[in-house]
Amino acid sequence: MLLKPPFEGAHIFPKTKRRQWYYKKRFIIPISLLMAIIIAAAIVGSVLGTRSRTIHQVDYTKVKQSIAALMEDKDYVDGNYGPLFIRMGWLASGTYSQNDSTGGSNGGCIRFEPQSTWPVNNGLDIARDRLESVYRDYPGLTYADLYTLAAAVAVEKMGGPTIKWRQGRVDFKNGKDSPPSNRLPSASQNAQTIRNIFNRMGFDDREIVALIGAHSLGRCHKNRSNFEGPWTLTPTTFSNEFFRGLLEDTWEERNWQGPTQFEDVQTKSLLRLPSDIILIEDPQFKIYVIEYANNGSQFATDFANAFEKLLELGVEFSGTY
Ligand code: HEM
């Protein structure tokens, strides 16, 4: 009661009857409008932002040219990234399981941990780094498409068959949907284990042998897999030399400080992994090794079909070839 002012207006800060400026109509309307515009812009921006890579039209013919232009490089340890691009396409796709339809190249998870750090994927960061400029140059291109297209381009550019390739893979935002780490084969597994792994992807014996024929290209690097050496004398030319060498050369275990691998007795310069040798030890696999050693064009045809199938495992396409 004592605090009651003795007369109206006796406050130190007298109450004013005037309304605050921001209650005035001429402020309320533009401010509300401005806020509405900001909110709408934020919504539209976020929708377009997440889709911006898919609404662009990508010229895949040009993408292929850009990839091809990146393959040869005298500063790269092997002079040609082609074999590494093929290995990446294979390892990105070979995680597929037809049992639960998970894995495969869709999502591009191979660029994220944990998948990027699986030992079997050692060295693939070199391929991804090499391809990064292509990703940046073509808005709308996804990593998942890029990694598989690079593999297809590499086969063709190194004298192999044309690989039919379709776009449509999306990129996941992180690696939380990566498949389990034990789905890819290791070079020291036996024939039946390797068969089971490829069967899980949906491949039969003929396709398995054709696919492993990719080892006519490239080589093993001690610092990536612990294995060392090339499979053929022409590691940047697609051929059936891998099969011919398996049958025509004599292979014995290499005596060295490393995991079990085989070398040709004659020159001791070529390698076969234990998982390559099983292709002549297993009678069912050997049928196709003989066929491909004798018929290079049959190998090229079968490889193209199996590789195309591999790169598409688990991908839902809306478009056509
Ligand atoms: C049983 C199945 C397979 C095993 C155990 C296996 C194992 C390996 C290993 C250990 C390397 C050496 C990696 C390095 O040190 O750089 C390698 C390289 C390679 N693999 Fe396979 N691989 C298999 C199937 C395949 C398939 C299906 C393809 C393709 C269709 C493929 C394509 C390649 C290529 C092109 C390279 C050479 C990479 C380079 O030169 O950088 N491999 N593989």
mmCIF file of C-alpha atoms and ligand atoms in Angstrom:
data_model
loop_
_atom_site.group_PDB
_atom_site.id
_atom_site.type_symbol
_atom_site.label_atom_id
_atom_site.label_comp_id
_atom_site.label_asym_id
_atom_site.label_seq_id
_atom_site.Cartn_x
_atom_site.Cartn_y
_atom_site.Cartn_z
ATOM 1 C CA MET A 1 0.000 0.000 0.000
ATOM 2 C CA LEU A 2 2.832 2.311 0.931
ATOM 3 C CA LEU A 3 4.279 1.822 -2.526
ATOM 4 C CA LYS A 4 1.161 3.128 -4.204
ATOM 5 C CA PRO A 5 1.999 6.399 -5.995
ATOM 6 C CA PRO A 6 0.362 9.463 -4.459
ATOM 7 C CA PHE A 7 -1.131 10.603 -7.767
ATOM 8 C CA GLU A 8 -1.415 9.415 -11.368
ATOM 9 C CA GLY A 9 1.887 9.887 -13.251
ATOM 10 C CA ALA A 10 3.994 9.923 -10.066
ATOM 11 C CA HIS A 11 6.062 6.912 -11.282
ATOM 12 C CA ILE A 12 9.717 7.611 -11.937
ATOM 13 C CA PHE A 13 9.014 6.066 -15.369
ATOM 14 C CA PRO A 14 5.420 7.019 -15.909
ATOM 15 C CA LYS A 15 3.257 4.485 -17.693
ATOM 16 C CA THR A 16 2.714 5.643 -21.165
ATOM 17 C CA LYS A 17 -0.488 5.101 -23.023
ATOM 18 C CA ARG A 18 1.413 4.997 -26.296
ATOM 19 C CA ARG A 19 1.706 1.507 -27.801
ATOM 20 C CA GLN A 20 5.226 0.153 -28.399
ATOM 21 C CA TRP A 21 6.532 0.797 -31.931
ATOM 22 C CA TYR A 22 6.550 -2.887 -32.785
ATOM 23 C CA TYR A 23 2.837 -3.209 -32.125
ATOM 24 C CA LYS A 24 2.116 -0.787 -34.907
ATOM 25 C CA LYS A 25 0.504 -2.160 -38.034
ATOM 26 C CA ARG A 26 3.020 -0.660 -40.366
ATOM 27 C CA PHE A 27 5.748 -2.618 -38.586
ATOM 28 C CA ILE A 28 3.851 -5.822 -37.866
ATOM 29 C CA ILE A 29 2.872 -6.490 -41.475
ATOM 30 C CA PRO A 30 6.303 -6.115 -43.101
ATOM 31 C CA ILE A 31 8.034 -7.941 -40.236
ATOM 32 C CA SER A 32 5.610 -10.868 -40.443
ATOM 33 C CA LEU A 33 6.023 -10.922 -44.198
ATOM 34 C CA LEU A 34 9.797 -10.917 -43.873
ATOM 35 C CA MET A 35 9.674 -13.762 -41.353
ATOM 36 C CA ALA A 36 7.348 -15.755 -43.615
ATOM 37 C CA ILE A 37 9.737 -15.258 -46.532
ATOM 38 C CA ILE A 38 12.744 -16.343 -44.424
ATOM 39 C CA ILE A 39 10.934 -19.493 -43.240
ATOM 40 C CA ALA A 40 9.769 -20.348 -46.779
ATOM 41 C CA ALA A 41 13.292 -19.780 -48.135
ATOM 42 C CA ALA A 42 14.746 -22.022 -45.430
ATOM 43 C CA ILE A 43 12.309 -24.812 -46.290
ATOM 44 C CA VAL A 44 12.801 -24.525 -50.059
ATOM 45 C CA GLY A 45 16.573 -24.208 -49.580
ATOM 46 C CA SER A 46 16.849 -27.313 -47.477
ATOM 47 C CA VAL A 47 14.737 -29.357 -49.888
ATOM 48 C CA LEU A 48 16.729 -28.175 -52.907
ATOM 49 C CA GLY A 49 19.978 -28.454 -50.982
ATOM 50 C CA THR A 50 19.571 -32.165 -50.373
ATOM 51 C CA ARG A 51 18.375 -32.837 -53.867
ATOM 52 C CA SER A 52 20.616 -30.496 -55.759
ATOM 53 C CA ARG A 53 22.927 -33.325 -56.860
ATOM 54 C CA THR A 54 20.062 -35.218 -58.389
ATOM 55 C CA ILE A 55 18.163 -32.498 -60.186
ATOM 56 C CA HIS A 56 21.122 -31.665 -62.398
ATOM 57 C CA GLN A 57 21.362 -33.395 -65.736
ATOM 58 C CA VAL A 58 24.713 -35.144 -65.852
ATOM 59 C CA ASP A 59 26.400 -35.715 -69.191
ATOM 60 C CA TYR A 60 27.759 -39.213 -68.595
ATOM 61 C CA THR A 61 29.602 -39.283 -71.892
ATOM 62 C CA LYS A 62 31.647 -36.368 -70.640
ATOM 63 C CA VAL A 63 32.076 -37.980 -67.222
ATOM 64 C CA LYS A 64 33.491 -41.062 -68.943
ATOM 65 C CA GLN A 65 35.926 -38.902 -70.885
ATOM 66 C CA SER A 66 37.031 -37.173 -67.702
ATOM 67 C CA ILE A 67 37.621 -40.502 -65.957
ATOM 68 C CA ALA A 68 39.562 -41.843 -68.939
ATOM 69 C CA ALA A 69 41.729 -38.725 -68.939
ATOM 70 C CA LEU A 70 42.701 -39.404 -65.313
ATOM 71 C CA MET A 71 43.788 -42.999 -65.769
ATOM 72 C CA GLU A 72 47.309 -42.642 -67.032
ATOM 73 C CA ASP A 73 49.786 -40.770 -64.851
ATOM 74 C CA LYS A 74 53.525 -41.330 -64.846
ATOM 75 C CA ASP A 75 53.724 -40.091 -61.264
ATOM 76 C CA TYR A 76 51.456 -42.892 -60.017
ATOM 77 C CA VAL A 77 53.451 -45.930 -58.881
ATOM 78 C CA ASP A 78 51.913 -48.155 -61.596
ATOM 79 C CA GLY A 79 51.588 -45.470 -64.276
ATOM 80 C CA ASN A 80 47.898 -46.237 -64.692
ATOM 81 C CA TYR A 81 45.020 -46.029 -62.193
ATOM 82 C CA GLY A 82 42.811 -48.320 -64.298
ATOM 83 C CA PRO A 83 43.387 -51.555 -62.333
ATOM 84 C CA LEU A 84 42.824 -49.720 -59.049
ATOM 85 C CA PHE A 85 39.543 -48.253 -60.362
ATOM 86 C CA ILE A 86 38.399 -51.779 -61.269
ATOM 87 C CA ARG A 87 39.361 -53.087 -57.848
ATOM 88 C CA MET A 88 37.364 -50.288 -56.234
ATOM 89 C CA GLY A 89 34.271 -50.981 -58.346
ATOM 90 C CA TRP A 90 34.492 -54.650 -57.402
ATOM 91 C CA LEU A 91 35.002 -54.101 -53.672
ATOM 92 C CA ALA A 92 32.253 -51.459 -53.515
ATOM 93 C CA SER A 93 29.811 -53.928 -55.095
ATOM 94 C CA GLY A 94 30.920 -57.302 -53.756
ATOM 95 C CA THR A 95 29.471 -56.704 -50.306
ATOM 96 C CA TYR A 96 26.020 -57.500 -51.645
ATOM 97 C CA SER A 97 24.011 -60.302 -50.108
ATOM 98 C CA GLN A 98 20.990 -61.633 -51.907
ATOM 99 C CA ASN A 99 19.860 -63.148 -48.597
ATOM 100 C CA ASP A 100 18.803 -59.802 -47.187
ATOM 101 C CA SER A 101 19.379 -57.488 -50.191
ATOM 102 C CA THR A 102 21.904 -55.382 -48.282
ATOM 103 C CA GLY A 103 25.333 -54.206 -49.393
ATOM 104 C CA GLY A 104 26.421 -53.402 -52.921
ATOM 105 C CA SER A 105 27.577 -50.190 -54.509
ATOM 106 C CA ASN A 106 24.442 -48.133 -53.804
ATOM 107 C CA GLY A 107 25.009 -45.498 -51.121
ATOM 108 C CA GLY A 108 28.711 -45.058 -51.866
ATOM 109 C CA CYS A 109 29.457 -46.132 -48.276
ATOM 110 C CA ILE A 110 32.919 -47.310 -49.251
ATOM 111 C CA ARG A 111 34.066 -43.707 -48.794
ATOM 112 C CA PHE A 112 33.010 -43.672 -45.134
ATOM 113 C CA GLU A 113 34.272 -45.397 -42.039
ATOM 114 C CA PRO A 114 34.013 -48.190 -41.140
ATOM 115 C CA GLN A 115 34.084 -49.520 -44.721
ATOM 116 C CA SER A 116 36.930 -47.278 -45.876
ATOM 117 C CA THR A 117 39.182 -48.706 -43.161
ATOM 118 C CA TRP A 118 38.536 -52.405 -43.747
ATOM 119 C CA PRO A 119 41.956 -53.943 -44.525
ATOM 120 C CA VAL A 120 40.572 -55.457 -47.734
ATOM 121 C CA ASN A 121 39.945 -51.909 -48.960
ATOM 122 C CA ASN A 122 43.505 -50.688 -48.305
ATOM 123 C CA GLY A 123 44.697 -48.339 -51.016
ATOM 124 C CA LEU A 124 41.276 -47.476 -52.396
ATOM 125 C CA ASP A 125 41.544 -43.981 -50.936
ATOM 126 C CA ILE A 126 44.102 -43.359 -53.692
ATOM 127 C CA ALA A 127 41.454 -44.106 -56.320
ATOM 128 C CA ARG A 128 38.845 -41.999 -54.560
ATOM 129 C CA ASP A 129 41.207 -39.046 -54.276
ATOM 130 C CA ARG A 130 42.048 -39.369 -57.951
ATOM 131 C CA LEU A 131 38.358 -39.268 -58.890
ATOM 132 C CA GLU A 132 37.399 -36.391 -56.606
ATOM 133 C CA SER A 133 37.860 -33.734 -59.299
ATOM 134 C CA VAL A 134 35.395 -35.580 -61.545
ATOM 135 C CA TYR A 135 32.812 -35.570 -58.761
ATOM 136 C CA ARG A 136 33.285 -31.825 -58.307
ATOM 137 C CA ASP A 137 33.125 -31.080 -62.026
ATOM 138 C CA TYR A 138 29.746 -32.748 -62.543
ATOM 139 C CA PRO A 139 27.037 -31.543 -60.139
ATOM 140 C CA GLY A 140 24.406 -34.236 -59.909
ATOM 141 C CA LEU A 141 26.917 -37.091 -60.189
ATOM 142 C CA THR A 142 26.918 -39.358 -57.128
ATOM 143 C CA TYR A 143 30.004 -40.984 -55.672
ATOM 144 C CA ALA A 144 28.292 -44.362 -55.874
ATOM 145 C CA ASP A 145 27.778 -43.921 -59.618
ATOM 146 C CA LEU A 146 31.247 -42.472 -60.111
ATOM 147 C CA TYR A 147 33.079 -45.345 -58.444
ATOM 148 C CA THR A 148 31.297 -47.974 -60.515
ATOM 149 C CA LEU A 149 31.489 -46.008 -63.760
ATOM 150 C CA ALA A 150 35.246 -45.556 -63.260
ATOM 151 C CA ALA A 151 35.576 -49.343 -63.063
ATOM 152 C CA ALA A 152 33.575 -49.817 -66.267
ATOM 153 C CA VAL A 153 35.554 -47.124 -68.094
ATOM 154 C CA ALA A 154 38.850 -48.648 -66.933
ATOM 155 C CA VAL A 155 37.968 -52.072 -68.353
ATOM 156 C CA GLU A 156 37.102 -50.541 -71.707
ATOM 157 C CA LYS A 157 40.096 -48.216 -71.871
ATOM 158 C CA MET A 158 42.510 -51.045 -71.149
ATOM 159 C CA GLY A 159 41.271 -52.972 -74.155
ATOM 160 C CA GLY A 160 38.465 -54.906 -72.504
ATOM 161 C CA PRO A 161 34.842 -55.328 -73.544
ATOM 162 C CA THR A 162 32.260 -52.560 -73.260
ATOM 163 C CA ILE A 163 30.577 -52.724 -69.882
ATOM 164 C CA LYS A 164 26.930 -51.715 -69.933
ATOM 165 C CA TRP A 165 26.520 -49.242 -67.114
ATOM 166 C CA ARG A 166 23.474 -47.409 -65.765
ATOM 167 C CA GLN A 167 23.260 -44.387 -63.508
ATOM 168 C CA GLY A 168 20.931 -44.273 -60.533
ATOM 169 C CA ARG A 169 22.916 -45.000 -57.389
ATOM 170 C CA VAL A 170 22.360 -42.552 -54.557
ATOM 171 C CA ASP A 171 24.835 -41.425 -51.917
ATOM 172 C CA PHE A 172 24.139 -42.132 -48.272
ATOM 173 C CA LYS A 173 25.129 -39.386 -45.843
ATOM 174 C CA ASN A 174 27.307 -41.556 -43.633
ATOM 175 C CA GLY A 175 28.562 -45.088 -43.180
ATOM 176 C CA LYS A 176 26.041 -46.269 -40.639
ATOM 177 C CA ASP A 177 24.368 -48.512 -43.220
ATOM 178 C CA SER A 178 27.631 -50.146 -44.293
ATOM 179 C CA PRO A 179 27.289 -53.923 -44.602
ATOM 180 C CA PRO A 180 29.136 -56.250 -42.191
ATOM 181 C CA SER A 181 32.898 -56.277 -42.711
ATOM 182 C CA ASN A 182 33.265 -60.017 -43.349
ATOM 183 C CA ARG A 183 31.476 -60.266 -46.673
ATOM 184 C CA LEU A 184 34.399 -59.948 -49.074
ATOM 185 C CA PRO A 185 36.671 -62.869 -49.919
ATOM 186 C CA SER A 186 40.229 -63.150 -48.698
ATOM 187 C CA ALA A 187 43.064 -64.536 -50.782
ATOM 188 C CA SER A 188 43.757 -67.413 -48.411
ATOM 189 C CA GLN A 189 40.263 -68.910 -48.332
ATOM 190 C CA ASN A 190 39.542 -72.301 -49.855
ATOM 191 C CA ALA A 191 37.519 -72.993 -52.983
ATOM 192 C CA GLN A 192 34.245 -73.780 -51.243
ATOM 193 C CA THR A 193 34.388 -70.697 -49.014
ATOM 194 C CA ILE A 194 35.061 -68.479 -52.017
ATOM 195 C CA ARG A 195 32.281 -70.178 -53.966
ATOM 196 C CA ASN A 196 29.873 -69.570 -51.060
ATOM 197 C CA ILE A 197 30.821 -65.894 -50.899
ATOM 198 C CA PHE A 198 30.183 -65.356 -54.606
ATOM 199 C CA ASN A 199 27.022 -67.485 -54.465
ATOM 200 C CA ARG A 200 25.766 -65.098 -51.775
ATOM 201 C CA MET A 201 26.161 -62.274 -54.308
ATOM 202 C CA GLY A 202 24.252 -64.377 -56.837
ATOM 203 C CA PHE A 203 27.101 -65.683 -59.034
ATOM 204 C CA ASP A 204 27.601 -69.235 -60.305
ATOM 205 C CA ASP A 205 30.907 -71.010 -61.056
ATOM 206 C CA ARG A 206 31.211 -69.662 -64.606
ATOM 207 C CA GLU A 207 30.678 -66.092 -63.432
ATOM 208 C CA ILE A 208 33.067 -66.503 -60.501
ATOM 209 C CA VAL A 209 35.911 -67.655 -62.728
ATOM 210 C CA ALA A 210 35.187 -64.920 -65.286
ATOM 211 C CA LEU A 211 35.211 -62.229 -62.613
ATOM 212 C CA ILE A 212 38.465 -63.341 -61.024
ATOM 213 C CA GLY A 213 39.935 -63.168 -64.545
ATOM 214 C CA ALA A 214 40.165 -59.412 -63.845
ATOM 215 C CA HIS A 215 43.483 -60.373 -62.296
ATOM 216 C CA SER A 216 44.923 -60.228 -65.782
ATOM 217 C CA LEU A 217 45.121 -56.535 -64.843
ATOM 218 C CA GLY A 218 47.101 -54.743 -62.160
ATOM 219 C CA ARG A 219 49.231 -56.125 -59.418
ATOM 220 C CA CYS A 220 49.509 -56.727 -55.691
ATOM 221 C CA HIS A 221 51.195 -54.071 -53.550
ATOM 222 C CA LYS A 222 53.024 -55.099 -50.387
ATOM 223 C CA ASN A 223 51.860 -51.980 -48.559
ATOM 224 C CA ARG A 224 48.187 -52.534 -49.451
ATOM 225 C CA SER A 225 47.563 -56.284 -49.156
ATOM 226 C CA ASN A 226 50.923 -57.770 -48.052
ATOM 227 C CA PHE A 227 51.010 -59.680 -51.355
ATOM 228 C CA GLU A 228 53.393 -58.550 -54.032
ATOM 229 C CA GLY A 229 53.733 -58.721 -57.801
ATOM 230 C CA PRO A 230 51.782 -58.705 -61.077
ATOM 231 C CA TRP A 231 49.729 -61.574 -62.492
ATOM 232 C CA THR A 232 50.779 -60.993 -66.088
ATOM 233 C CA LEU A 233 53.459 -59.250 -68.119
ATOM 234 C CA THR A 234 50.788 -56.912 -69.522
ATOM 235 C CA PRO A 235 49.031 -55.547 -66.406
ATOM 236 C CA THR A 236 47.337 -52.660 -68.222
ATOM 237 C CA THR A 237 45.930 -54.686 -71.116
ATOM 238 C CA PHE A 238 42.742 -56.698 -70.695
ATOM 239 C CA SER A 239 43.380 -60.287 -71.799
ATOM 240 C CA ASN A 240 42.940 -63.940 -70.900
ATOM 241 C CA GLU A 241 46.619 -64.166 -69.877
ATOM 242 C CA PHE A 242 45.622 -64.821 -66.280
ATOM 243 C CA PHE A 243 44.029 -68.132 -67.329
ATOM 244 C CA ARG A 244 46.716 -69.051 -69.836
ATOM 245 C CA GLY A 245 49.394 -68.493 -67.209
ATOM 246 C CA LEU A 246 47.501 -70.588 -64.678
ATOM 247 C CA LEU A 247 47.503 -73.555 -67.049
ATOM 248 C CA GLU A 248 50.747 -73.110 -68.964
ATOM 249 C CA ASP A 249 53.177 -72.056 -66.234
ATOM 250 C CA THR A 250 54.272 -74.070 -63.237
ATOM 251 C CA TRP A 251 53.441 -72.423 -59.931
ATOM 252 C CA GLU A 252 55.245 -72.944 -56.692
ATOM 253 C CA GLU A 253 55.069 -71.324 -53.306
ATOM 254 C CA ARG A 254 57.267 -68.250 -53.085
ATOM 255 C CA ASN A 255 59.934 -68.425 -50.439
ATOM 256 C CA TRP A 256 59.733 -65.022 -48.782
ATOM 257 C CA GLN A 257 58.848 -63.032 -45.698
ATOM 258 C CA GLY A 258 55.185 -62.657 -46.542
ATOM 259 C CA PRO A 259 51.864 -64.465 -46.765
ATOM 260 C CA THR A 260 51.614 -67.585 -48.903
ATOM 261 C CA GLN A 261 51.609 -66.675 -52.577
ATOM 262 C CA PHE A 262 52.779 -68.491 -55.687
ATOM 263 C CA GLU A 263 55.323 -67.585 -58.357
ATOM 264 C CA ASP A 264 56.008 -68.971 -61.816
ATOM 265 C CA VAL A 265 58.977 -71.310 -61.696
ATOM 266 C CA GLN A 266 60.437 -70.056 -64.949
ATOM 267 C CA THR A 267 60.769 -66.296 -64.392
ATOM 268 C CA LYS A 268 59.791 -65.932 -60.743
ATOM 269 C CA SER A 269 58.322 -62.582 -61.715
ATOM 270 C CA LEU A 270 54.612 -63.385 -61.838
ATOM 271 C CA LEU A 271 52.247 -64.054 -58.980
ATOM 272 C CA ARG A 272 49.189 -66.099 -58.225
ATOM 273 C CA LEU A 273 47.269 -65.736 -54.982
ATOM 274 C CA PRO A 274 46.107 -68.893 -53.208
ATOM 275 C CA SER A 275 42.571 -67.844 -54.253
ATOM 276 C CA ASP A 276 43.734 -67.865 -57.889
ATOM 277 C CA ILE A 277 45.341 -71.292 -57.572
ATOM 278 C CA ILE A 278 42.099 -72.815 -56.276
ATOM 279 C CA LEU A 279 40.654 -72.130 -59.738
ATOM 280 C CA ILE A 280 42.793 -74.944 -61.145
ATOM 281 C CA GLU A 281 42.574 -77.134 -58.068
ATOM 282 C CA ASP A 282 38.786 -77.188 -57.974
ATOM 283 C CA PRO A 283 37.546 -79.356 -60.874
ATOM 284 C CA GLN A 284 34.362 -77.314 -61.407
ATOM 285 C CA PHE A 285 36.217 -74.025 -61.555
ATOM 286 C CA LYS A 286 38.933 -75.534 -63.754
ATOM 287 C CA ILE A 287 36.429 -76.256 -66.537
ATOM 288 C CA TYR A 288 36.037 -72.515 -67.065
ATOM 289 C CA VAL A 289 39.735 -71.734 -66.649
ATOM 290 C CA ILE A 290 40.388 -74.086 -69.589
ATOM 291 C CA GLU A 291 37.564 -72.567 -71.612
ATOM 292 C CA TYR A 292 38.760 -69.000 -71.076
ATOM 293 C CA ALA A 293 42.425 -69.847 -71.671
ATOM 294 C CA ASN A 294 41.405 -71.242 -75.040
ATOM 295 C CA ASN A 295 38.835 -68.635 -75.955
ATOM 296 C CA GLY A 296 39.682 -65.056 -75.099
ATOM 297 C CA SER A 297 36.592 -63.582 -76.695
ATOM 298 C CA GLN A 298 34.305 -65.891 -74.704
ATOM 299 C CA PHE A 299 36.099 -64.682 -71.597
ATOM 300 C CA ALA A 300 35.590 -61.043 -72.614
ATOM 301 C CA THR A 301 31.863 -61.617 -73.205
ATOM 302 C CA ASP A 302 31.342 -63.494 -69.955
ATOM 303 C CA PHE A 303 33.405 -60.996 -68.009
ATOM 304 C CA ALA A 304 31.386 -58.079 -69.381
ATOM 305 C CA ASN A 305 28.098 -59.703 -68.380
ATOM 306 C CA ALA A 306 29.282 -60.718 -64.915
ATOM 307 C CA PHE A 307 30.945 -57.369 -64.227
ATOM 308 C CA GLU A 308 27.855 -55.455 -65.291
ATOM 309 C CA LYS A 309 25.797 -57.644 -62.955
ATOM 310 C CA LEU A 310 28.300 -57.108 -60.129
ATOM 311 C CA LEU A 311 28.207 -53.311 -60.434
ATOM 312 C CA GLU A 312 24.406 -53.342 -60.301
ATOM 313 C CA LEU A 313 23.906 -55.631 -57.303
ATOM 314 C CA GLY A 314 21.405 -54.147 -54.868
ATOM 315 C CA VAL A 315 20.741 -51.038 -56.959
ATOM 316 C CA GLU A 316 17.203 -50.054 -57.871
ATOM 317 C CA PHE A 317 17.206 -48.308 -61.219
ATOM 318 C CA SER A 318 14.480 -46.136 -62.590
ATOM 319 C CA GLY A 319 16.148 -45.483 -65.940
ATOM 320 C CA THR A 320 17.267 -47.699 -68.767
ATOM 321 C CA TYR A 321 20.632 -48.177 -70.421
HETATM 322 C C1 HEM B 1 38.441 -64.449 -54.562
HETATM 323 C C2 HEM B 1 38.266 -63.210 -54.941
HETATM 324 C C3 HEM B 1 39.348 -62.174 -54.922
HETATM 325 C C4 HEM B 1 40.407 -62.020 -54.086
HETATM 326 C C5 HEM B 1 40.747 -62.871 -52.872
HETATM 327 C C6 HEM B 1 41.156 -60.876 -54.535
HETATM 328 C C7 HEM B 1 42.299 -60.397 -53.929
HETATM 329 C C8 HEM B 1 43.063 -59.363 -54.422
HETATM 330 C C9 HEM B 1 44.259 -58.861 -53.807
HETATM 331 C C10 HEM B 1 44.867 -59.391 -52.522
HETATM 332 C C11 HEM B 1 44.719 -57.859 -54.581
HETATM 333 C C12 HEM B 1 45.967 -57.029 -54.359
HETATM 334 C C13 HEM B 1 45.625 -55.634 -53.834
HETATM 335 C C14 HEM B 1 46.864 -54.782 -53.749
HETATM 336 O O1 HEM B 1 47.779 -55.190 -53.041
HETATM 337 O O2 HEM B 1 46.903 -53.731 -54.389
HETATM 338 C C15 HEM B 1 43.820 -57.711 -55.681
HETATM 339 C C16 HEM B 1 43.997 -56.801 -56.700
HETATM 340 C C17 HEM B 1 43.121 -56.657 -57.742
HETATM 341 N N1 HEM B 1 41.901 -57.262 -57.864
HETATM 342 FE FE1 HEM B 1 41.267 -58.852 -56.814
HETATM 343 N N2 HEM B 1 40.546 -60.361 -55.638
HETATM 344 C C18 HEM B 1 39.440 -61.105 -55.903
HETATM 345 C C19 HEM B 1 38.530 -60.891 -56.899
HETATM 346 C C20 HEM B 1 38.559 -59.840 -57.778
HETATM 347 C C21 HEM B 1 37.499 -59.502 -58.688
HETATM 348 C C22 HEM B 1 36.163 -60.239 -58.776
HETATM 349 C C23 HEM B 1 37.920 -58.420 -59.406
HETATM 350 C C24 HEM B 1 37.199 -57.645 -60.460
HETATM 351 C C25 HEM B 1 36.178 -58.093 -61.159
HETATM 352 C C26 HEM B 1 39.255 -58.101 -58.944
HETATM 353 C C27 HEM B 1 40.051 -57.118 -59.473
HETATM 354 C C28 HEM B 1 41.315 -56.793 -59.005
HETATM 355 C C29 HEM B 1 42.220 -55.879 -59.675
HETATM 356 C C30 HEM B 1 41.975 -55.182 -61.010
HETATM 357 C C31 HEM B 1 43.351 -55.789 -58.870
HETATM 358 C C32 HEM B 1 44.607 -54.968 -59.144
HETATM 359 C C33 HEM B 1 44.556 -53.660 -58.416
HETATM 360 C C34 HEM B 1 45.773 -52.802 -58.652
HETATM 361 O O3 HEM B 1 46.579 -53.088 -59.505
HETATM 362 O O4 HEM B 1 45.873 -51.779 -57.962
HETATM 363 N N3 HEM B 1 39.585 -58.967 -57.945
HETATM 364 N N4 HEM B 1 42.820 -58.647 -55.557
#
